[in-house]
Short mmCIF file of C-alpha atoms in Angstrom, two decimals:
data_model
loop_
_atom_site.label_atom_id
_atom_site.label_comp_id
_atom_site.label_asym_id
_atom_site.label_seq_id
_atom_site.Cartn_x
_atom_site.Cartn_y
_atom_site.Cartn_z
CA MET A 149 45.24 17.36 92.97
CA MET A 150 41.47 17.76 92.03
CA ILE A 151 39.95 17.79 88.51
CA SER A 152 36.95 19.11 87.65
CA VAL A 153 35.41 17.41 85.02
CA ASP A 154 32.61 19.67 82.61
CA PRO A 155 29.79 17.10 82.18
CA LEU A 156 28.85 18.81 78.88
CA ARG A 157 32.53 17.90 77.75
CA TRP A 158 32.27 14.42 79.40
CA GLY A 159 28.82 13.80 77.33
CA GLY A 160 30.89 14.89 74.11
CA ALA A 161 33.46 12.70 75.08
CA ALA A 162 30.90 9.24 75.48
CA ALA A 163 29.04 10.30 72.81
CA ALA A 164 32.42 10.74 70.74
CA VAL A 165 33.79 7.11 72.00
CA ALA A 166 30.18 5.57 71.27
CA ALA A 167 30.44 6.88 67.62
CA TYR A 168 33.76 5.31 67.59
CA ALA A 169 32.98 1.88 69.16
CA GLY A 170 30.25 1.67 66.49
CA MET A 171 32.37 2.35 63.91
CA CYS A 172 34.58 -0.34 65.05
CA LEU A 173 31.78 -2.74 65.25
CA ALA A 174 30.98 -1.86 61.75
CA LEU A 175 34.18 -2.47 60.37
CA LEU A 176 34.45 -5.65 62.52
CA ARG A 177 31.19 -7.07 61.09
CA ALA A 178 32.19 -6.21 57.86
CA ARG A 179 35.76 -7.93 57.75
CA ARG A 180 33.58 -11.01 58.94
CA GLY A 181 31.55 -10.66 55.83
CA LEU A 182 34.45 -10.28 53.99
CA ARG A 183 35.68 -13.74 55.06
CA LYS A 184 32.52 -15.28 54.72
CA ASP A 185 31.57 -14.21 51.04
CA GLY A 186 34.25 -11.69 49.67
CA GLY A 187 32.76 -10.86 45.96
CA ALA A 188 31.86 -7.03 44.69
CA ASP A 189 27.86 -8.54 43.80
CA ASN A 190 27.42 -9.44 47.87
CA ALA A 191 29.61 -6.30 49.22
CA ASP A 192 29.73 -5.47 52.25
CA TRP A 193 29.36 -1.82 51.86
CA LEU A 194 27.29 -0.23 49.48
CA VAL A 195 28.10 3.34 48.41
CA ALA A 196 24.90 4.97 47.05
CA TYR A 197 25.26 8.20 44.87
CA ALA A 198 22.81 10.66 43.66
CA SER A 199 24.67 12.54 41.24
CA GLN A 200 23.25 14.92 38.67
CA THR A 201 26.40 15.88 36.50
CA GLY A 202 29.12 13.11 37.47
CA THR A 203 30.65 14.82 40.66
CA GLY A 204 29.02 12.59 43.20
CA GLU A 205 29.47 9.57 40.93
CA ALA A 206 33.34 10.04 40.51
CA LEU A 207 33.83 10.54 44.62
CA ALA A 208 31.53 7.46 44.68
CA GLU A 209 34.39 5.38 42.77
CA HIS A 210 36.78 6.74 44.98
CA THR A 211 35.45 6.20 48.22
CA VAL A 212 34.52 2.86 47.14
CA ALA A 213 38.47 2.50 46.33
CA THR A 214 39.44 3.76 49.22
CA LEU A 215 37.27 1.15 51.32
CA ARG A 216 38.89 -2.13 49.19
CA THR A 217 42.44 -0.86 50.20
CA GLY A 218 41.45 -1.62 53.55
CA GLY A 219 40.47 -5.48 52.55
CA LEU A 220 36.46 -4.26 52.44
CA SER A 221 34.01 -5.16 49.92
CA ALA A 222 32.45 -2.47 48.70
CA ARG A 223 30.24 -1.42 45.28
CA ALA A 224 29.12 2.06 44.02
CA VAL A 225 25.72 2.12 42.61
CA SER A 226 23.02 4.86 41.91
CA VAL A 227 20.23 5.71 44.27
CA GLU A 228 17.93 4.87 41.72
CA HIS A 229 19.06 1.07 41.75
CA LEU A 230 18.00 1.07 45.59
CA ASP A 231 14.67 -0.58 46.09
CA ASP A 232 12.73 -1.26 49.58
CA ALA A 233 14.58 -4.87 50.31
CA THR A 234 18.08 -3.33 49.61
CA LEU A 235 17.36 -0.38 52.46
CA ARG A 236 15.61 -2.63 54.54
CA GLY A 237 18.30 -5.40 54.63
CA ALA A 238 21.50 -3.22 54.29
CA ALA A 239 23.80 -2.81 57.19
CA ARG A 240 25.96 -0.13 55.84
CA ILE A 241 25.35 2.39 53.34
CA LEU A 242 27.54 5.18 52.34
CA PHE A 243 25.64 7.99 50.69
CA ILE A 244 26.91 10.83 48.17
CA ALA A 245 23.98 13.15 47.60
CA SER A 246 24.42 16.41 45.24
CA THR A 247 22.10 18.97 45.70
CA TYR A 248 21.30 21.46 42.45
CA GLY A 249 19.24 24.15 42.24
CA GLU A 250 17.58 25.69 44.92
CA GLY A 251 17.85 22.50 47.26
CA ASP A 252 16.57 20.11 44.59
CA ALA A 253 17.35 16.25 44.07
CA PRO A 254 19.31 15.28 41.40
CA ASP A 255 16.66 13.03 39.25
CA SER A 256 18.06 10.21 40.07
CA ALA A 257 16.86 9.94 43.48
CA ALA A 258 13.30 10.14 43.06
CA ARG A 259 12.76 6.14 44.03
CA LEU A 260 14.63 7.27 46.63
CA ALA A 261 12.56 9.61 48.29
CA ARG A 262 9.37 7.98 47.19
CA LEU A 263 10.73 5.18 49.70
CA LEU A 264 11.77 7.13 52.18
CA GLU A 265 8.47 8.48 52.66
CA GLN A 266 6.90 5.28 53.22
CA PRO A 267 5.56 5.64 57.03
CA ASP A 268 6.22 2.03 57.77
CA LEU A 269 10.13 1.69 56.66
CA ALA A 270 12.03 1.42 59.84
CA LEU A 271 15.67 0.97 59.20
CA GLY A 272 16.99 0.37 62.56
CA GLN A 273 19.49 -2.04 61.22
CA LEU A 274 21.62 0.45 58.83
CA HIS A 275 24.61 2.44 59.64
CA TYR A 276 25.30 5.23 57.46
CA ALA A 277 27.12 8.05 56.45
CA LEU A 278 26.81 10.83 54.49
CA LEU A 279 28.46 13.37 51.70
CA ALA A 280 26.28 16.67 51.13
CA LEU A 281 27.81 18.47 47.78
CA GLY A 282 26.26 21.83 47.16
CA ASP A 283 26.60 25.52 46.97
CA SER A 284 26.51 28.17 49.56
CA SER A 285 25.36 30.68 47.15
CA TYR A 286 22.06 29.14 47.50
CA ALA A 287 19.98 30.06 50.26
CA ASN A 288 18.85 26.06 50.78
CA TYR A 289 22.93 24.93 50.89
CA CYS A 290 22.92 21.04 50.60
CA GLY A 291 19.30 20.85 50.91
CA PHE A 292 18.63 17.19 49.21
CA GLY A 293 21.44 16.00 51.53
CA ARG A 294 20.22 17.55 54.66
CA ARG A 295 16.48 16.23 53.91
CA LEU A 296 18.27 12.48 53.40
CA ASP A 297 20.25 13.09 56.51
CA ALA A 298 16.79 13.77 58.11
CA ALA A 299 15.14 11.10 56.81
CA LEU A 300 17.29 8.62 57.50
CA GLN A 301 17.83 9.15 61.29
CA ALA A 302 13.62 9.64 61.08
CA ARG A 303 13.80 5.91 60.47
CA GLY A 304 16.15 5.08 62.91
CA ALA A 305 19.37 4.48 60.88
CA GLN A 306 22.45 5.17 63.02
CA ALA A 307 25.19 7.83 61.66
CA LEU A 308 28.81 6.32 61.48
CA PHE A 309 29.84 9.80 61.89
CA GLU A 310 28.58 13.49 61.13
CA ARG A 311 27.10 14.80 57.63
CA VAL A 312 30.13 16.01 55.71
CA ASP A 313 28.75 18.92 53.91
CA VAL A 314 30.71 20.00 50.49
CA ASP A 315 30.79 23.59 49.32
CA ARG A 316 31.77 23.80 45.89
CA GLY A 317 33.91 20.86 45.72
CA ARG A 318 36.09 22.44 48.34
CA ALA A 319 39.14 19.90 48.95
CA ALA A 320 38.68 20.33 52.87
CA ALA A 321 35.49 18.95 53.21
CA ILE A 322 36.55 15.94 50.62
CA ASP A 323 39.74 15.46 52.59
CA THR A 324 37.50 15.18 55.77
CA TRP A 325 35.12 12.25 54.25
CA GLN A 326 38.84 10.64 53.27
CA HIS A 327 39.92 10.89 56.57
CA HIS A 328 36.60 9.07 58.08
CA LEU A 329 36.72 6.46 55.50
CA SER A 330 40.28 5.97 56.32
CA HIS A 331 39.39 4.73 59.93
CA LEU A 332 36.58 2.93 58.58
CA ALA A 333 38.78 0.53 56.65
CA GLY A 334 41.77 0.55 58.98
CA THR A 335 44.04 2.10 56.40
CA SER A 336 46.52 5.39 55.92
CA ASP A 337 47.41 4.19 52.31
CA ALA A 338 44.20 5.85 50.04
CA PRO A 339 44.77 6.24 46.52
CA ASP A 340 45.01 9.79 44.97
CA TRP A 341 41.73 11.50 45.02
CA SER A 342 43.14 14.39 43.47
CA ALA A 343 40.52 15.42 40.57
CA PRO A 344 41.82 15.47 37.00
CA SER A 345 44.28 18.80 36.36
CA TYR A 346 42.73 21.61 34.24
CA GLY A 347 44.54 21.33 30.66
CA ASP A 348 45.70 24.43 29.10
CA TRP A 349 43.50 24.64 25.83
CA ARG A 350 42.94 27.79 23.34
CA ILE A 351 40.15 29.44 21.51
CA GLY A 352 39.83 28.66 17.86
CA ALA A 353 36.70 30.16 16.69
CA ARG A 354 34.14 32.51 18.40
CA ARG A 355 30.86 33.35 16.68
CA LEU A 356 28.01 35.41 18.00
CA LEU A 357 25.03 33.14 17.32
CA ASN A 358 21.83 35.39 17.56
CA PRO A 359 22.71 39.18 16.68
CA GLY A 360 19.80 41.30 17.00
CA SER A 361 18.67 39.00 19.52
CA ALA A 362 16.00 40.83 21.98
CA GLY A 363 17.86 38.60 24.82
CA ALA A 364 21.84 38.12 25.92
CA PRO A 365 24.28 37.69 23.91
CA VAL A 366 24.95 33.87 22.89
CA TYR A 367 28.41 32.65 21.39
CA ARG A 368 29.21 29.38 19.95
CA ILE A 369 33.25 29.06 21.15
CA ASP A 370 35.53 26.01 19.57
CA LEU A 371 38.26 25.29 21.36
CA LEU A 372 41.51 22.85 20.62
CA PRO A 373 44.16 21.62 23.40
CA ALA A 374 47.16 24.21 23.44
CA THR A 375 49.38 21.01 22.87
CA GLY A 376 48.31 17.29 21.73
CA ASP A 377 45.83 15.64 20.76
CA LEU A 378 41.64 15.97 21.74
CA PRO A 379 40.91 13.67 25.27
CA GLY A 380 38.08 11.53 24.45
CA TRP A 381 34.55 12.50 25.62
CA GLU A 382 30.88 11.14 24.23
CA ALA A 383 28.06 13.29 23.58
CA GLY A 384 26.58 14.20 26.84
CA ASP A 385 29.34 14.97 28.40
CA LEU A 386 30.60 18.55 30.09
CA VAL A 387 33.09 20.35 30.84
CA GLN A 388 34.50 22.49 33.36
CA VAL A 389 36.14 25.78 32.67
CA SER A 390 38.12 27.64 34.91
CA ALA A 391 38.04 31.69 34.83
CA PRO A 392 41.34 33.70 35.56
CA GLY A 393 38.97 35.99 37.98
CA GLU A 394 37.82 33.05 40.09
CA PRO A 395 39.63 30.21 39.45
CA ASP A 396 38.22 28.14 42.39
CA TYR A 397 34.67 27.70 41.60
CA PRO A 398 34.56 26.84 37.71
CA ARG A 399 31.69 26.84 35.51
CA GLU A 400 30.27 24.01 33.85
CA TYR A 401 29.14 23.97 30.10
CA SER A 402 27.48 21.05 28.07
CA ILE A 403 29.52 19.97 25.30
CA ALA A 404 28.28 21.02 21.82
CA SER A 405 29.90 18.98 19.35
CA THR A 406 31.25 15.73 18.95
CA MET A 407 34.98 14.32 18.78
CA GLY A 408 34.92 13.95 14.91
CA GLU A 409 34.75 17.53 14.21
CA GLY A 410 38.11 18.06 15.76
CA CYS A 411 37.30 20.80 18.32
CA LEU A 412 35.58 20.89 21.40
CA SER A 413 32.38 23.57 21.19
CA LEU A 414 30.07 25.37 23.43
CA LEU A 415 27.53 27.46 23.47
CA VAL A 416 27.97 29.95 25.86
CA ARG A 417 24.97 32.95 27.14
CA LEU A 418 26.72 36.37 28.51
CA HIS A 419 25.65 36.95 32.05
CA LEU A 420 24.11 40.11 32.32
CA ARG A 421 23.98 41.45 35.95
CA ASP A 422 21.43 43.95 37.32
CA ASP A 423 24.55 46.57 37.84
CA GLY A 424 25.62 46.73 34.32
CA GLY A 425 28.43 44.05 34.43
CA VAL A 426 28.63 40.53 33.27
CA GLY A 427 29.28 37.52 34.82
CA MET A 428 33.00 36.53 35.81
CA ALA A 429 33.25 33.24 33.21
CA SER A 430 30.84 34.16 30.34
CA GLY A 431 32.40 37.68 30.37
CA TRP A 432 35.74 36.05 29.74
CA LEU A 433 34.88 33.53 27.42
CA CYS A 434 32.27 35.79 25.10
CA ARG A 435 34.28 39.03 25.36
CA GLU A 436 37.62 39.25 27.22
CA ALA A 437 39.63 36.50 26.18
CA ARG A 438 41.19 36.53 22.57
CA GLU A 439 41.48 33.88 20.01
CA GLY A 440 44.30 31.76 20.82
CA ASP A 441 44.73 33.24 24.80
CA PRO A 442 44.95 30.32 26.91
CA VAL A 443 41.78 28.31 28.40
CA LEU A 444 41.94 26.04 31.55
CA LEU A 445 39.75 23.39 31.08
CA ARG A 446 38.67 19.49 31.61
CA VAL A 447 35.84 17.58 30.41
CA ARG A 448 33.98 15.78 32.80
CA GLN A 449 31.81 12.39 32.07
CA HIS A 450 28.06 12.76 32.63
CA SER A 451 26.84 9.52 32.76
CA ARG A 452 23.36 10.01 33.00
CA PHE A 453 23.08 12.28 29.96
CA ARG A 454 25.07 10.05 27.80
CA ILE A 455 22.98 7.54 25.28
CA GLY A 456 24.19 4.42 27.20
CA ASP A 457 21.95 1.82 26.87
CA ASN A 458 19.53 4.04 24.70
CA ALA A 459 21.37 3.82 21.70
CA GLY A 460 19.03 1.17 19.95
CA ARG A 461 15.86 3.43 20.80
CA PRO A 462 14.31 6.41 19.60
CA LEU A 463 14.91 9.53 20.75
CA VAL A 464 12.68 12.73 22.10
CA LEU A 465 15.23 15.53 22.38
CA ILE A 466 13.52 18.45 24.34
CA GLY A 467 15.25 21.53 25.08
CA ASN A 468 15.43 25.53 24.98
CA GLY A 469 18.29 28.45 24.77
CA THR A 470 21.69 27.25 25.00
CA GLY A 471 20.24 23.76 26.50
CA ILE A 472 20.33 22.97 22.50
CA ALA A 473 24.06 22.06 23.04
CA GLY A 474 23.99 19.33 24.66
CA LEU A 475 21.26 18.25 22.29
CA ARG A 476 22.96 18.94 19.40
CA ALA A 477 25.77 16.52 20.17
CA HIS A 478 23.48 13.82 20.29
CA LEU A 479 21.85 14.66 17.20
CA LYS A 480 25.00 14.97 15.67
CA SER A 481 25.84 11.54 16.88
CA ARG A 482 23.11 9.88 15.99
CA ALA A 483 23.63 11.24 12.36
CA ASP A 484 27.08 10.29 12.11
CA ALA A 485 25.73 6.76 13.29
CA GLY A 486 22.75 6.59 10.71
CA GLU A 487 19.89 6.58 13.50
CA ALA A 488 17.46 8.72 12.10
CA ARG A 489 14.45 7.81 14.88
CA ASN A 490 14.93 11.25 16.05
CA TRP A 491 12.84 14.14 17.21
CA LEU A 492 13.88 17.49 18.43
CA VAL A 493 11.49 19.88 20.05
CA PHE A 494 13.02 23.09 20.56
CA GLY A 495 12.25 26.81 21.76
CA GLU A 496 13.81 30.38 22.06
CA ARG A 497 12.46 33.65 21.57
CA ASN A 498 12.30 34.46 17.73
CA GLU A 499 13.40 32.79 14.84
CA ALA A 500 14.71 35.57 13.13
CA HIS A 501 17.50 35.71 15.70
CA ASP A 502 17.46 32.74 18.21
CA HIS A 503 17.31 29.86 15.54
CA PHE A 504 20.00 28.22 16.77
CA CYS A 505 21.89 25.27 15.07
CA ALA A 506 19.67 26.06 12.15
CA ALA A 507 21.88 25.13 9.38
CA ASP A 508 22.56 21.77 11.16
CA ILE A 509 19.02 20.56 12.10
CA ALA A 510 18.33 21.98 8.13
CA ALA A 511 21.17 19.51 6.93
CA TRP A 512 19.59 16.79 9.16
CA ARG A 513 16.27 17.10 8.28
CA GLN A 514 17.24 17.28 4.44
CA ALA A 515 19.30 14.23 5.06
CA GLY A 516 16.52 11.96 6.56
CA MET A 517 17.99 12.14 10.42
CA LEU A 518 15.34 14.19 12.13
CA ASP A 519 12.54 12.40 12.21
CA THR A 520 10.58 15.37 13.56
CA LEU A 521 11.08 18.90 14.31
CA SER A 522 8.84 20.89 16.67
CA LEU A 523 10.06 24.87 17.06
CA THR A 524 8.40 27.45 19.05
CA PHE A 525 9.65 30.58 19.27
CA SER A 526 7.63 32.80 22.33
CA ARG A 527 8.22 36.38 20.54
CA ASP A 528 6.92 35.07 17.69
CA GLY A 529 3.49 35.01 18.44
CA GLY A 530 0.58 32.33 17.98
CA SER A 531 -0.76 29.53 20.24
CA VAL A 532 2.38 27.46 20.63
CA ARG A 533 4.90 29.26 22.61
CA TYR A 534 7.09 27.33 24.72
CA VAL A 535 8.20 23.33 24.41
CA GLN A 536 5.37 22.27 27.11
CA HIS A 537 3.11 23.31 24.74
CA ALA A 538 4.46 21.66 21.67
CA LEU A 539 4.35 18.37 23.82
CA ASP A 540 0.96 19.01 24.59
CA ALA A 541 -0.34 19.59 20.95
CA GLN A 542 1.46 16.42 20.13
CA ALA A 543 0.47 14.47 23.01
CA ALA A 544 -0.57 11.43 20.56
CA GLN A 545 2.50 11.70 18.94
CA LEU A 546 4.45 11.50 22.41
CA ARG A 547 2.60 8.77 23.69
CA ALA A 548 3.42 6.37 20.44
CA TRP A 549 7.21 7.16 20.19
CA VAL A 550 6.89 6.16 23.95
CA ASP A 551 4.73 3.03 23.25
CA ALA A 552 7.48 2.13 20.53
CA GLY A 553 10.61 2.43 23.34
CA ALA A 554 11.55 5.90 23.20
CA ALA A 555 14.05 7.47 25.41
CA ILE A 556 13.67 11.71 26.56
CA TYR A 557 16.37 14.03 27.24
CA VAL A 558 16.12 17.33 28.24
CA CYS A 559 18.57 19.76 28.26
CA GLY A 560 18.25 23.74 29.52
CA SER A 561 17.21 26.11 32.11
CA LEU A 562 15.76 24.82 35.65
CA GLN A 563 13.53 27.37 35.98
CA GLY A 564 10.82 27.36 33.90
CA MET A 565 11.54 25.12 31.22
CA ALA A 566 12.75 22.03 33.18
CA GLY A 567 9.53 21.66 35.43
CA ALA A 568 6.98 22.87 32.82
CA VAL A 569 8.13 20.00 30.37
CA HIS A 570 7.98 17.57 33.51
CA ASP A 571 5.05 18.10 34.55
CA THR A 572 3.46 18.11 30.93
CA LEU A 573 5.40 14.82 30.49
CA ALA A 574 3.85 13.18 33.63
CA ARG A 575 0.19 14.61 32.64
CA VAL A 576 0.46 13.40 28.56
CA LEU A 577 2.39 9.73 29.70
CA GLY A 578 0.96 9.58 33.09
CA SER A 579 3.27 10.06 36.54
CA ASP A 580 3.71 6.52 37.06
CA ALA A 581 4.86 5.68 33.56
CA LEU A 582 7.27 8.67 33.61
CA ALA A 583 8.68 7.54 36.92
CA LEU A 584 9.09 4.17 35.65
CA LEU A 585 10.86 5.70 32.36
CA ASP A 586 13.39 7.49 35.04
CA GLU A 587 13.98 4.28 36.39
CA THR A 588 15.18 2.28 33.50
CA GLY A 589 17.33 5.44 32.41
CA ARG A 590 14.94 6.40 29.30
CA TYR A 591 14.41 9.93 30.83
CA ARG A 592 17.48 11.95 31.49
CA ARG A 593 17.99 15.44 32.23
CA ASP A 594 21.04 18.01 32.00
CA VAL A 595 19.25 21.18 33.40
CA TYR A 596 20.88 23.79 35.06
#
């Protein structure tokens, strides 16, 4: 019997065999290296994550655990800690790359992006794989992950397997990544990757914060567990809320309260659509859900926006709109700790209607826990209209704070505010100085 062979299929099969052989070779080298040095500090496999809100970091830890299950030495590292020598010397890196906004890279990836732009960077020794996280509702879906993949290939790096794109955390794509890892590690006994389950909460109180505002309504929503104690969180952390109408695309919100206040508080702006309708999640939280109704949510660690090593530093907190939520948690935490070297720069529309957290801010000022306060209200007139203008007007003071060791935290809208603030900081402090603040964890953003 004559067998007809399709040359295209044969070529594809040969490529698959070659790729599998490459993986096996990498695995063999890793095992030899493990027997040689074995320690986590000299890990054969780097798992480098570029994470904005913590999802990528969590997946990196799961990836490391899977590799270690197979006896490989592996460690997770934020891409902000990758330097030229590491890239040129590494044999195996698994990248986990988040995209946020319209194809933007996470803040932590700024250094890596600069390194990959070096014309003389050759990475022929590097075997890599890439898990790209994104949201297909945006035009530039997984934009940063795709750019990173192309840049690595352009510099000679060799892919262990095809890039895996994940749309809004879909389990099927995560399973594909885990399947590849199991082959690399030579094990089927992988640890459980399931995300923490949503807990049952209830709305304890809901209050409109801006009656009469020219903008959309903003509510403070206080939540309590339906049973049991509050879970642990720190200032800077987030929650994911699963709305009944769209349970598999959860919405993230900054936590506005500290654990000591006895409830988990959110500031939620009602999203008004062009057709007169309201957003699925915000409409439910702000209008449809009644006090006492169950709310499915889970707390998410957001290590990049936590205080971390900046606990002993002066703090410059910059934000607009509901971005005051994440800043409020930091200010409350700092006030409780007796740390008074805080400067808040906040902007909204009208002081009479949109001065969120005004009572808290006044109390912190009176108690000496808020050293400097810069408020801007764009609809009230005057030359200082937005937060970036306030920073420009106080440029000398900003430089003095940074020279004294201050860290800068920015929370609020990605479009408009965050970009304008970044440009202003680069102009006032210098681009290199701002990049250094970013690399050392003294410039942190929670923008959306």
